[in-house]
Amino acid sequence: MKSKLGMGLLAVFGLLVMLFNQPFLSIPKGQISGIPSILIYLLTIWIMVIGTMVWLSKRAGDQ
């Protein structure tokens, strides 16, 4: 797993584990437009991780 894609995906996984850890999950409180802010936080992080993984995969495919 010494490729740039492998290292990038490993970094994204590490960031995901850190952002889904208890201290970060306790930050969002309350509601935004009637939607619990924890749900918005989780969905935003999830979408950003998927987007980053797609970007890394396409970038590795171009090389």
C-alpha atoms as a printed R data frame, in Angstrom:
   type eleno elety resid chain resno       x      y       z
1  ATOM     1    CA   MET     A     1   0.000  0.000   0.000
2  ATOM     2    CA   LYS     A     2   2.773  2.392  -0.899
3  ATOM     3    CA   SER     A     3   0.861  4.038  -3.712
4  ATOM     4    CA   LYS     A     4  -0.344  7.612  -3.446
5  ATOM     5    CA   LEU     A     5  -3.944  6.413  -3.647
6  ATOM     6    CA   GLY     A     6  -3.452  3.980  -0.781
7  ATOM     7    CA   MET     A     7  -1.765  6.570   1.391
8  ATOM     8    CA   GLY     A     8  -4.452  9.140   0.615
9  ATOM     9    CA   LEU     A     9  -7.261  6.728   1.426
10 ATOM    10    CA   LEU     A    10  -5.513  5.780   4.651
11 ATOM    11    CA   ALA     A    11  -5.274  9.468   5.592
12 ATOM    12    CA   VAL     A    12  -8.984  9.965   4.822
13 ATOM    13    CA   PHE     A    13  -9.826  6.943   6.981
14 ATOM    14    CA   GLY     A    14  -7.756  8.335   9.865
15 ATOM    15    CA   LEU     A    15  -9.490 11.695   9.575
16 ATOM    16    CA   LEU     A    16 -12.878  9.969   9.482
17 ATOM    17    CA   VAL     A    17 -12.106  8.007  12.645
18 ATOM    18    CA   MET     A    18 -11.004 11.210  14.349
19 ATOM    19    CA   LEU     A    19 -14.108 13.174  13.294
20 ATOM    20    CA   PHE     A    20 -16.485 10.373  14.334
21 ATOM    21    CA   ASN     A    21 -14.850 10.106  17.765
22 ATOM    22    CA   GLN     A    22 -16.740 11.058  20.934
23 ATOM    23    CA   PRO     A    23 -15.248 14.543  21.564
24 ATOM    24    CA   PHE     A    24 -16.203 15.717  18.077
25 ATOM    25    CA   LEU     A    25 -19.640 14.085  18.203
26 ATOM    26    CA   SER     A    26 -20.492 16.002  21.368
27 ATOM    27    CA   ILE     A    27 -19.840 19.429  19.786
28 ATOM    28    CA   PRO     A    28 -23.054 19.856  17.721
29 ATOM    29    CA   LYS     A    29 -25.971 20.785  19.973
30 ATOM    30    CA   GLY     A    30 -29.480 21.975  19.227
31 ATOM    31    CA   GLN     A    31 -31.333 22.133  15.947
32 ATOM    32    CA   ILE     A    32 -30.973 23.922  12.635
33 ATOM    33    CA   SER     A    33 -34.303 24.505  10.882
34 ATOM    34    CA   GLY     A    34 -35.839 21.733  12.964
35 ATOM    35    CA   ILE     A    35 -33.148 19.188  12.038
36 ATOM    36    CA   PRO     A    36 -30.850 17.958  14.822
37 ATOM    37    CA   SER     A    37 -27.411 19.465  14.278
38 ATOM    38    CA   ILE     A    38 -25.705 16.118  14.990
39 ATOM    39    CA   LEU     A    39 -27.460 14.691  11.927
40 ATOM    40    CA   ILE     A    40 -26.297 17.605   9.783
41 ATOM    41    CA   TYR     A    41 -22.756 17.144  11.136
42 ATOM    42    CA   LEU     A    42 -22.697 13.407  10.369
43 ATOM    43    CA   LEU     A    43 -24.135 13.791   6.865
44 ATOM    44    CA   THR     A    44 -21.772 16.665   6.028
45 ATOM    45    CA   ILE     A    45 -18.708 14.702   7.133
46 ATOM    46    CA   TRP     A    46 -19.925 11.600   5.290
47 ATOM    47    CA   ILE     A    47 -20.477 13.542   2.029
48 ATOM    48    CA   MET     A    48 -17.089 15.259   2.351
49 ATOM    49    CA   VAL     A    49 -15.326 11.911   2.878
50 ATOM    50    CA   ILE     A    50 -17.035 10.361  -0.148
51 ATOM    51    CA   GLY     A    51 -16.149 13.398  -2.270
52 ATOM    52    CA   THR     A    52 -12.532 13.266  -1.136
53 ATOM    53    CA   MET     A    53 -12.282  9.554  -1.899
54 ATOM    54    CA   VAL     A    54 -13.741 10.070  -5.384
55 ATOM    55    CA   TRP     A    55 -11.312 12.942  -5.989
56 ATOM    56    CA   LEU     A    56  -8.351 10.813  -4.852
57 ATOM    57    CA   SER     A    57  -9.431  7.889  -7.032
58 ATOM    58    CA   LYS     A    58  -9.843 10.057 -10.135
59 ATOM    59    CA   ARG     A    59  -6.513 11.766  -9.503
60 ATOM    60    CA   ALA     A    60  -4.775  8.394  -9.155
61 ATOM    61    CA   GLY     A    61  -6.431  7.185 -12.365
62 ATOM    62    CA   ASP     A    62  -5.034 10.151 -14.313
63 ATOM    63    CA   GLN     A    63  -1.448  9.349 -13.355
